[in-house]
Short mmCIF file of C-alpha atoms in Angstrom, two decimals:
data_model
loop_
_atom_site.label_atom_id
_atom_site.label_comp_id
_atom_site.label_asym_id
_atom_site.label_seq_id
_atom_site.Cartn_x
_atom_site.Cartn_y
_atom_site.Cartn_z
CA UNK A 1 -249.76 -109.57 -13.28
CA UNK A 2 -246.85 -109.09 -15.69
CA UNK A 3 -243.55 -110.61 -14.77
CA UNK A 4 -240.95 -108.24 -13.35
CA UNK A 5 -238.17 -107.56 -15.83
CA UNK A 6 -234.68 -107.26 -14.37
CA UNK A 7 -231.49 -106.14 -16.11
CA UNK A 8 -228.30 -107.50 -14.53
CA UNK A 9 -225.07 -105.66 -15.36
CA UNK A 10 -221.83 -107.24 -14.16
CA UNK A 11 -218.56 -108.25 -15.82
CA UNK A 12 -218.51 -111.50 -13.82
CA UNK A 13 -220.55 -113.42 -16.38
CA UNK A 14 -220.86 -116.64 -14.38
CA UNK A 15 -222.20 -114.61 -11.48
CA UNK A 16 -224.90 -112.83 -13.49
CA UNK A 17 -225.84 -115.96 -15.43
CA UNK A 18 -226.40 -117.87 -12.20
CA UNK A 19 -228.24 -114.98 -10.57
CA UNK A 20 -230.41 -114.59 -13.67
CA UNK A 21 -231.32 -118.28 -13.55
CA UNK A 22 -232.22 -118.05 -9.86
CA UNK A 23 -234.41 -115.00 -10.49
CA UNK A 24 -236.12 -116.76 -13.39
CA UNK A 25 -236.89 -119.74 -11.16
CA UNK A 26 -238.64 -117.23 -8.92
CA UNK A 27 -240.78 -115.85 -11.72
CA UNK A 28 -238.71 -112.90 -12.93
CA UNK A 29 -237.57 -112.15 -16.47
CA UNK A 30 -233.82 -111.56 -16.39
CA UNK A 31 -231.52 -110.19 -19.03
CA UNK A 32 -227.78 -109.82 -18.62
CA UNK A 33 -225.12 -107.39 -19.79
CA UNK A 34 -221.40 -108.04 -19.34
CA UNK A 35 -220.36 -104.38 -19.16
CA UNK A 36 -221.72 -100.89 -18.66
CA UNK A 37 -221.87 -100.02 -22.35
CA UNK A 38 -223.97 -103.11 -23.20
CA UNK A 39 -226.26 -102.46 -20.24
CA UNK A 40 -226.87 -98.87 -21.33
CA UNK A 41 -227.54 -99.94 -24.89
CA UNK A 42 -230.06 -102.57 -23.70
CA UNK A 43 -231.80 -100.01 -21.51
CA UNK A 44 -232.01 -97.60 -24.41
CA UNK A 45 -233.77 -100.24 -26.54
CA UNK A 46 -236.19 -101.81 -24.08
CA UNK A 47 -237.70 -101.01 -20.73
CA UNK A 48 -236.84 -102.77 -17.49
CA UNK A 49 -238.55 -102.64 -14.12
CA UNK A 50 -235.28 -102.69 -12.22
CA UNK A 51 -231.54 -102.78 -12.89
CA UNK A 52 -228.93 -104.55 -10.78
CA UNK A 53 -225.55 -102.95 -11.37
CA UNK A 54 -222.05 -103.93 -10.24
CA UNK A 55 -219.93 -100.96 -9.22
CA UNK A 56 -216.50 -102.35 -10.10
CA UNK A 57 -216.38 -103.06 -13.80
CA UNK A 58 -213.65 -102.64 -16.40
CA UNK A 59 -214.23 -99.97 -19.02
CA UNK A 60 -217.18 -97.83 -18.05
CA UNK A 61 -217.32 -97.87 -14.24
CA UNK A 62 -220.47 -98.71 -12.30
CA UNK A 63 -220.96 -95.09 -11.25
CA UNK A 64 -220.54 -93.81 -14.83
CA UNK A 65 -222.97 -96.48 -16.03
CA UNK A 66 -225.43 -95.36 -13.36
CA UNK A 67 -225.15 -91.73 -14.51
CA UNK A 68 -225.92 -92.75 -18.10
CA UNK A 69 -228.80 -95.03 -17.05
CA UNK A 70 -230.34 -92.12 -15.19
CA UNK A 71 -229.91 -89.93 -18.29
CA UNK A 72 -231.87 -92.49 -20.33
CA UNK A 73 -234.53 -93.31 -17.76
CA UNK A 74 -234.71 -91.46 -14.46
CA UNK A 75 -237.49 -93.73 -13.21
CA UNK A 76 -235.81 -97.12 -13.44
CA UNK A 77 -234.69 -98.16 -9.95
CA UNK A 78 -231.05 -99.23 -9.77
CA UNK A 79 -229.73 -101.52 -7.06
CA UNK A 80 -225.94 -101.53 -6.95
CA UNK A 81 -223.63 -104.34 -5.96
CA UNK A 82 -220.44 -103.52 -4.11
CA UNK A 83 -217.68 -105.37 -2.35
CA UNK A 84 -217.22 -105.04 1.39
CA UNK A 85 -215.13 -101.96 1.97
CA UNK A 86 -216.69 -100.11 -0.94
CA UNK A 87 -219.57 -98.65 1.06
CA UNK A 88 -218.39 -95.16 0.12
CA UNK A 89 -219.01 -95.94 -3.56
CA UNK A 90 -222.41 -97.36 -2.68
CA UNK A 91 -223.32 -94.13 -0.89
CA UNK A 92 -222.06 -92.11 -3.85
CA UNK A 93 -224.28 -94.22 -6.11
CA UNK A 94 -227.30 -93.44 -3.94
CA UNK A 95 -226.44 -89.76 -4.18
CA UNK A 96 -226.50 -90.17 -7.95
CA UNK A 97 -229.96 -91.68 -7.84
CA UNK A 98 -229.50 -95.40 -7.15
CA UNK A 99 -232.24 -96.93 -5.02
CA UNK A 100 -229.89 -98.84 -2.72
CA UNK A 101 -226.82 -101.05 -2.68
CA UNK A 102 -226.02 -104.59 -1.57
CA UNK A 103 -222.75 -106.27 -0.67
CA UNK A 104 -221.31 -109.20 -2.57
CA UNK A 105 -221.59 -112.16 -1.96
CA UNK A 106 -225.35 -111.66 -2.16
CA UNK A 107 -228.20 -113.10 -0.20
CA UNK A 108 -230.90 -113.90 -2.75
CA UNK A 109 -233.71 -113.21 -0.27
CA UNK A 110 -232.22 -109.84 0.57
CA UNK A 111 -232.02 -109.03 -3.14
CA UNK A 112 -235.66 -110.08 -3.70
CA UNK A 113 -236.72 -107.91 -0.77
CA UNK A 114 -234.75 -104.97 -2.19
CA UNK A 115 -236.33 -105.44 -5.63
CA UNK A 116 -239.81 -105.44 -4.06
CA UNK A 117 -239.01 -102.25 -2.16
CA UNK A 118 -237.54 -100.62 -5.25
CA UNK A 119 -240.75 -101.30 -7.15
CA UNK A 120 -242.88 -100.13 -4.27
CA UNK A 121 -240.82 -97.61 -2.29
CA UNK A 122 -243.81 -96.59 -0.17
CA UNK A 123 -243.67 -100.04 1.46
CA UNK A 124 -240.29 -99.17 3.00
CA UNK A 125 -240.59 -99.01 6.78
CA UNK B 1 -187.50 -89.70 -1.85
CA UNK B 2 -187.25 -89.63 1.95
CA UNK B 3 -187.47 -92.94 3.91
CA UNK B 4 -190.83 -91.90 5.42
CA UNK B 5 -192.17 -91.07 1.98
CA UNK B 6 -190.98 -94.44 0.62
CA UNK B 7 -192.66 -96.31 3.50
CA UNK B 8 -195.93 -94.46 2.82
CA UNK B 9 -195.74 -95.20 -0.92
CA UNK B 10 -194.96 -98.87 -0.22
CA UNK B 11 -197.95 -99.20 2.13
CA UNK B 12 -200.22 -97.51 -0.41
CA UNK B 13 -199.02 -99.85 -3.17
CA UNK B 14 -199.45 -102.99 -1.07
CA UNK B 15 -202.91 -101.79 -0.02
CA UNK B 16 -203.99 -101.04 -3.57
CA UNK B 17 -202.97 -104.44 -4.91
CA UNK B 18 -204.50 -106.23 -1.91
CA UNK B 19 -207.80 -104.36 -2.29
CA UNK B 20 -207.98 -105.27 -5.96
CA UNK B 21 -207.25 -108.97 -5.41
CA UNK B 22 -209.62 -109.19 -2.45
CA UNK B 23 -212.33 -107.75 -4.68
CA UNK B 24 -211.67 -110.57 -7.14
CA UNK B 25 -211.81 -113.09 -4.28
CA UNK B 26 -215.19 -111.65 -3.27
CA UNK B 27 -216.37 -112.20 -6.84
CA UNK B 28 -215.20 -115.81 -6.70
CA UNK B 29 -217.08 -116.33 -3.43
CA UNK B 30 -220.15 -114.58 -4.84
CA UNK B 31 -220.20 -117.00 -7.80
CA UNK B 32 -219.70 -120.04 -5.55
CA UNK B 33 -222.48 -118.81 -3.25
CA UNK B 34 -224.93 -118.17 -6.10
CA UNK B 35 -224.09 -121.48 -7.77
CA UNK B 36 -224.54 -123.47 -4.57
CA UNK B 37 -227.80 -121.56 -4.07
CA UNK B 38 -228.88 -122.57 -7.56
CA UNK B 39 -228.07 -126.20 -6.71
CA UNK B 40 -230.27 -125.89 -3.62
CA UNK B 41 -233.05 -124.58 -5.85
CA UNK B 42 -232.60 -127.59 -8.16
CA UNK B 43 -232.69 -130.06 -5.25
CA UNK B 44 -235.87 -128.48 -3.86
CA UNK B 45 -237.51 -128.67 -7.29
CA UNK B 46 -236.36 -132.27 -7.71
CA UNK B 47 -237.85 -133.22 -4.34
CA UNK B 48 -241.15 -131.52 -5.09
CA UNK B 49 -242.16 -133.14 -8.34
CA UNK B 50 -238.94 -133.65 -10.26
CA UNK B 51 -236.78 -131.48 -12.46
CA UNK B 52 -235.96 -132.13 -16.09
CA UNK B 53 -232.23 -132.70 -16.76
CA UNK B 54 -231.53 -132.62 -13.02
CA UNK B 55 -228.18 -134.45 -13.28
CA UNK B 56 -226.91 -132.23 -16.10
CA UNK B 57 -227.99 -129.05 -14.30
CA UNK B 58 -226.33 -130.06 -11.03
CA UNK B 59 -223.25 -131.25 -12.93
CA UNK B 60 -222.91 -127.85 -14.60
CA UNK B 61 -223.12 -126.14 -11.19
CA UNK B 62 -220.40 -128.41 -9.82
CA UNK B 63 -218.15 -127.56 -12.77
CA UNK B 64 -218.65 -123.84 -12.11
CA UNK B 65 -217.83 -124.26 -8.42
CA UNK B 66 -214.71 -126.28 -9.27
CA UNK B 67 -213.53 -123.69 -11.81
CA UNK B 68 -214.07 -120.82 -9.37
CA UNK B 69 -212.31 -122.72 -6.60
CA UNK B 70 -209.21 -123.03 -8.81
CA UNK B 71 -209.50 -119.32 -9.62
CA UNK B 72 -209.69 -118.55 -5.89
CA UNK B 73 -206.64 -120.70 -5.19
CA UNK B 74 -204.65 -118.87 -7.90
CA UNK B 75 -205.70 -115.50 -6.51
CA UNK B 76 -204.89 -116.33 -2.88
CA UNK B 77 -201.57 -117.97 -3.82
CA UNK B 78 -200.60 -114.93 -5.88
CA UNK B 79 -201.65 -112.56 -3.12
CA UNK B 80 -199.83 -114.58 -0.49
CA UNK B 81 -196.62 -114.62 -2.55
CA UNK B 82 -196.95 -110.90 -3.21
CA UNK B 83 -197.56 -110.11 0.48
CA UNK B 84 -194.42 -112.03 1.46
CA UNK B 85 -192.28 -109.88 -0.82
CA UNK B 86 -192.51 -107.21 1.88
CA UNK B 87 -190.84 -109.51 4.44
CA UNK B 88 -187.31 -108.40 3.56
CA UNK B 89 -185.78 -105.21 2.22
CA UNK B 90 -183.26 -106.94 0.00
CA UNK B 91 -183.31 -110.38 -1.54
CA UNK B 92 -182.48 -112.13 -4.79
CA UNK B 93 -185.65 -112.46 -6.89
CA UNK B 94 -186.38 -114.09 -10.22
CA UNK B 95 -187.48 -111.25 -12.50
CA UNK B 96 -189.86 -113.28 -14.66
CA UNK B 97 -191.61 -114.99 -11.74
CA UNK B 98 -191.97 -111.76 -9.78
CA UNK B 99 -193.34 -109.81 -12.75
CA UNK B 100 -195.59 -112.66 -13.82
CA UNK B 101 -197.23 -112.75 -10.39
CA UNK B 102 -197.48 -108.95 -10.21
CA UNK B 103 -199.18 -108.71 -13.60
CA UNK B 104 -201.50 -111.57 -12.76
CA UNK B 105 -202.72 -110.06 -9.49
CA UNK B 106 -202.81 -106.49 -10.80
CA UNK B 107 -204.63 -107.39 -14.03
CA UNK B 108 -208.00 -106.23 -12.66
CA UNK B 109 -206.55 -102.75 -12.05
CA UNK B 110 -205.21 -102.62 -15.60
CA UNK B 111 -208.44 -104.05 -17.06
CA UNK B 112 -210.41 -101.36 -15.26
CA UNK B 113 -208.49 -98.86 -17.34
CA UNK B 114 -209.42 -100.89 -20.42
CA UNK B 115 -205.92 -102.26 -20.94
CA UNK B 116 -204.63 -105.81 -21.06
CA UNK B 117 -201.07 -106.29 -19.82
CA UNK B 118 -198.94 -109.30 -20.74
CA UNK B 119 -195.44 -110.53 -20.03
CA UNK B 120 -193.43 -112.16 -22.79
CA UNK B 121 -191.69 -115.45 -22.05
CA UNK B 122 -188.08 -115.04 -20.99
CA UNK B 123 -185.80 -117.85 -22.20
CA UNK B 124 -182.93 -116.87 -19.86
CA UNK B 125 -183.57 -117.08 -16.12
CA UNK B 126 -182.66 -113.65 -14.71
CA UNK B 127 -182.47 -112.66 -11.09
CA UNK B 128 -181.50 -109.51 -9.23
CA UNK B 129 -180.68 -108.55 -5.68
CA UNK B 130 -183.13 -105.81 -4.82
CA UNK B 131 -185.90 -104.52 -2.59
CA UNK B 132 -188.75 -106.64 -4.04
CA UNK B 133 -191.55 -104.22 -3.15
CA UNK B 134 -189.76 -101.19 -4.59
CA UNK B 135 -188.89 -103.18 -7.71
CA UNK B 136 -192.55 -104.17 -8.25
CA UNK B 137 -193.71 -100.61 -7.46
CA UNK B 138 -191.34 -99.24 -10.09
CA UNK B 139 -192.55 -101.60 -12.80
CA UNK B 140 -196.21 -101.13 -11.79
CA UNK B 141 -195.83 -97.33 -11.85
CA UNK B 142 -194.25 -97.49 -15.32
CA UNK B 143 -197.12 -99.63 -16.65
CA UNK B 144 -199.72 -97.35 -15.08
CA UNK B 145 -198.00 -94.20 -16.31
CA UNK B 146 -197.88 -95.60 -19.86
CA UNK B 147 -201.55 -96.64 -19.69
CA UNK B 148 -202.54 -93.14 -18.56
CA UNK B 149 -200.74 -91.67 -21.55
CA UNK B 150 -201.89 -94.10 -24.25
CA UNK B 151 -205.52 -94.35 -23.09
CA UNK B 152 -207.95 -97.26 -22.93
CA UNK B 153 -208.56 -100.25 -25.19
CA UNK B 154 -204.89 -100.98 -25.78
CA UNK B 155 -202.48 -103.78 -24.98
CA UNK B 156 -199.25 -103.32 -23.09
CA UNK B 157 -196.49 -105.92 -23.12
CA UNK B 158 -193.43 -106.43 -20.97
CA UNK B 159 -190.25 -108.02 -22.19
CA UNK B 160 -187.23 -108.89 -20.06
CA UNK B 161 -184.03 -108.29 -22.00
CA UNK B 162 -180.68 -109.76 -21.02
CA UNK B 163 -177.56 -108.67 -22.88
CA UNK B 164 -173.87 -108.04 -22.28
CA UNK B 165 -174.90 -104.52 -21.19
CA UNK B 166 -177.02 -105.91 -18.38
CA UNK B 167 -180.69 -106.48 -17.70
CA UNK B 168 -183.60 -104.34 -18.79
CA UNK B 169 -187.38 -104.45 -18.76
CA UNK B 170 -189.05 -103.04 -21.86
CA UNK B 171 -192.67 -101.93 -21.35
CA UNK B 172 -194.36 -101.03 -24.63
CA UNK B 173 -197.71 -100.41 -26.24
CA UNK B 174 -197.66 -101.64 -29.85
CA UNK B 175 -201.13 -100.78 -31.06
CA UNK B 176 -201.19 -97.02 -30.86
CA UNK B 177 -200.56 -94.42 -33.56
CA UNK B 178 -198.97 -92.05 -31.03
CA UNK B 179 -195.65 -90.65 -32.22
CA UNK B 180 -192.65 -90.00 -29.97
CA UNK B 181 -193.37 -86.26 -29.97
CA UNK B 182 -196.92 -86.99 -28.77
CA UNK B 183 -196.21 -89.33 -25.88
CA UNK B 184 -192.76 -88.28 -24.73
CA UNK B 185 -193.69 -84.79 -23.36
CA UNK B 186 -196.81 -86.24 -21.70
CA UNK B 187 -194.74 -88.90 -19.94
CA UNK B 188 -192.08 -86.45 -18.77
CA UNK B 189 -194.64 -83.95 -17.52
CA UNK B 190 -196.68 -86.53 -15.60
CA UNK B 191 -196.31 -86.64 -11.82
CA UNK B 192 -195.87 -90.40 -12.09
CA UNK B 193 -192.65 -89.89 -14.08
CA UNK B 194 -191.13 -88.02 -11.13
CA UNK B 195 -192.24 -90.85 -8.82
CA UNK B 196 -190.78 -93.47 -11.17
CA UNK B 197 -187.42 -91.72 -11.22
CA UNK B 198 -187.49 -91.37 -7.44
CA UNK B 199 -188.18 -95.10 -7.09
CA UNK B 200 -185.48 -96.02 -9.62
CA UNK B 201 -182.89 -94.06 -7.64
CA UNK B 202 -183.68 -96.14 -4.57
CA UNK B 203 -183.01 -99.46 -6.27
CA UNK B 204 -180.18 -98.55 -8.60
CA UNK B 205 -182.23 -98.62 -11.78
CA UNK B 206 -183.01 -96.05 -14.42
CA UNK B 207 -186.05 -95.37 -16.57
CA UNK B 208 -185.97 -93.87 -20.03
CA UNK B 209 -188.57 -93.24 -22.70
CA UNK B 210 -188.32 -95.48 -25.76
CA UNK B 211 -188.23 -93.61 -29.04
CA UNK B 212 -189.43 -96.12 -31.67
CA UNK B 213 -192.65 -97.18 -29.93
CA UNK B 214 -194.57 -95.73 -26.95
CA UNK B 215 -192.86 -97.29 -23.99
CA UNK B 216 -190.48 -97.15 -21.07
CA UNK B 217 -187.20 -99.01 -20.66
CA UNK B 218 -186.13 -99.82 -17.12
CA UNK B 219 -182.43 -100.57 -17.00
CA UNK B 220 -181.03 -102.52 -14.09
CA UNK B 221 -177.54 -101.24 -13.26
#
C-alpha cells in the first residue's frame, strides 16, 4: 500500500516540522508549508491525500486558504487546527468543506485517528 | 465618548489583546507538546533496537523546548504587565516601555494583516501621567487605522519625539507610494478616525494626519 501523503500548513514552523517528523516515524509522507499561499501552490502542483491546516495564520487566513484549496481540489480532505475558544471558526471551516477540526495542542493519536477517518469517512461511527 | 462606551471599548481592547497572546501561548505549548512527544518516540526507538544519532536528535528537541519556554515566558510576562495596566485609571508610565510591550504582544494581530510594526529606540526617557489603557488603545487604534488604509505587506514604525513643544508619537509607513491626497481622505472618513479622536479627547492628546508620509502624529498636551 502506498504511503499516505500529508500536507501540513502552519506558520509555526517548529510545530509543523516536529509534527511532520512524528508522522514520518509513523509511516506517512509529510510536506510542510509555512503559509496559506505556499500551501495552495504546493497543492496545485502535486496531489496530497490529506491536508492539515492551521486557522490562524498571517497573510492569507486559514479559512481563505481552505476556500482556495477546495477550488483546486474538492476531494482532498482538510483537517483544521484551531485554538481553544475558536470553535466557531472550526465550525465555519466545516461549513466550507473541511472534514473536521482539532484543538491545539494536539494529541498525535487523535490526529492519526482523524486522518484515518478522513481517508475512509464511511468508517465514522 | 460616554463613560459606559469607554468601559465597553476598554474591555473589548483588553479582550482582543489577551485572545491574541493566549493564541500564541497555545502555539508555544503545542510545540513543546509535539517536541516532547517526538522525544518519547526517539526513546522508544532507542529502547527497541537503537536509533542512529540518538543524542543529537534528543539534544535538538531539548533546544527547541528551551527556546519555546523562553518565548512563553516573554509572552506571559508581557501579557501580565499589560493586564496590570488596567489596575489604575491614572498613573505615570514610561512611554517607550509601555509601547514596546504593547507592540510586542500585539505583533500577531499586526502580522495577521501582513504588517510588521516596530518601535524606534528613544534616547530620552519620557513619561506621562495618563490612563494607561486608554493611552495604549489610542496608539493601537492609530496603528490599526493606518494599516487598514495602507494595506498588507508593509512596515509601520513608531517614533517617540521629545521637543520643547512637548511629546509626540509619530506612526508612519515608509514603504508605500500613497500620496497625501490618497490616504488623508480615507483616514478621515474611516470610523476608526472618529474613535481615535474620541479616545484622544479623554486623555488630553490630539491626533493629526502627517502630510509628508502616510502616518499619524499623536501629540501629548
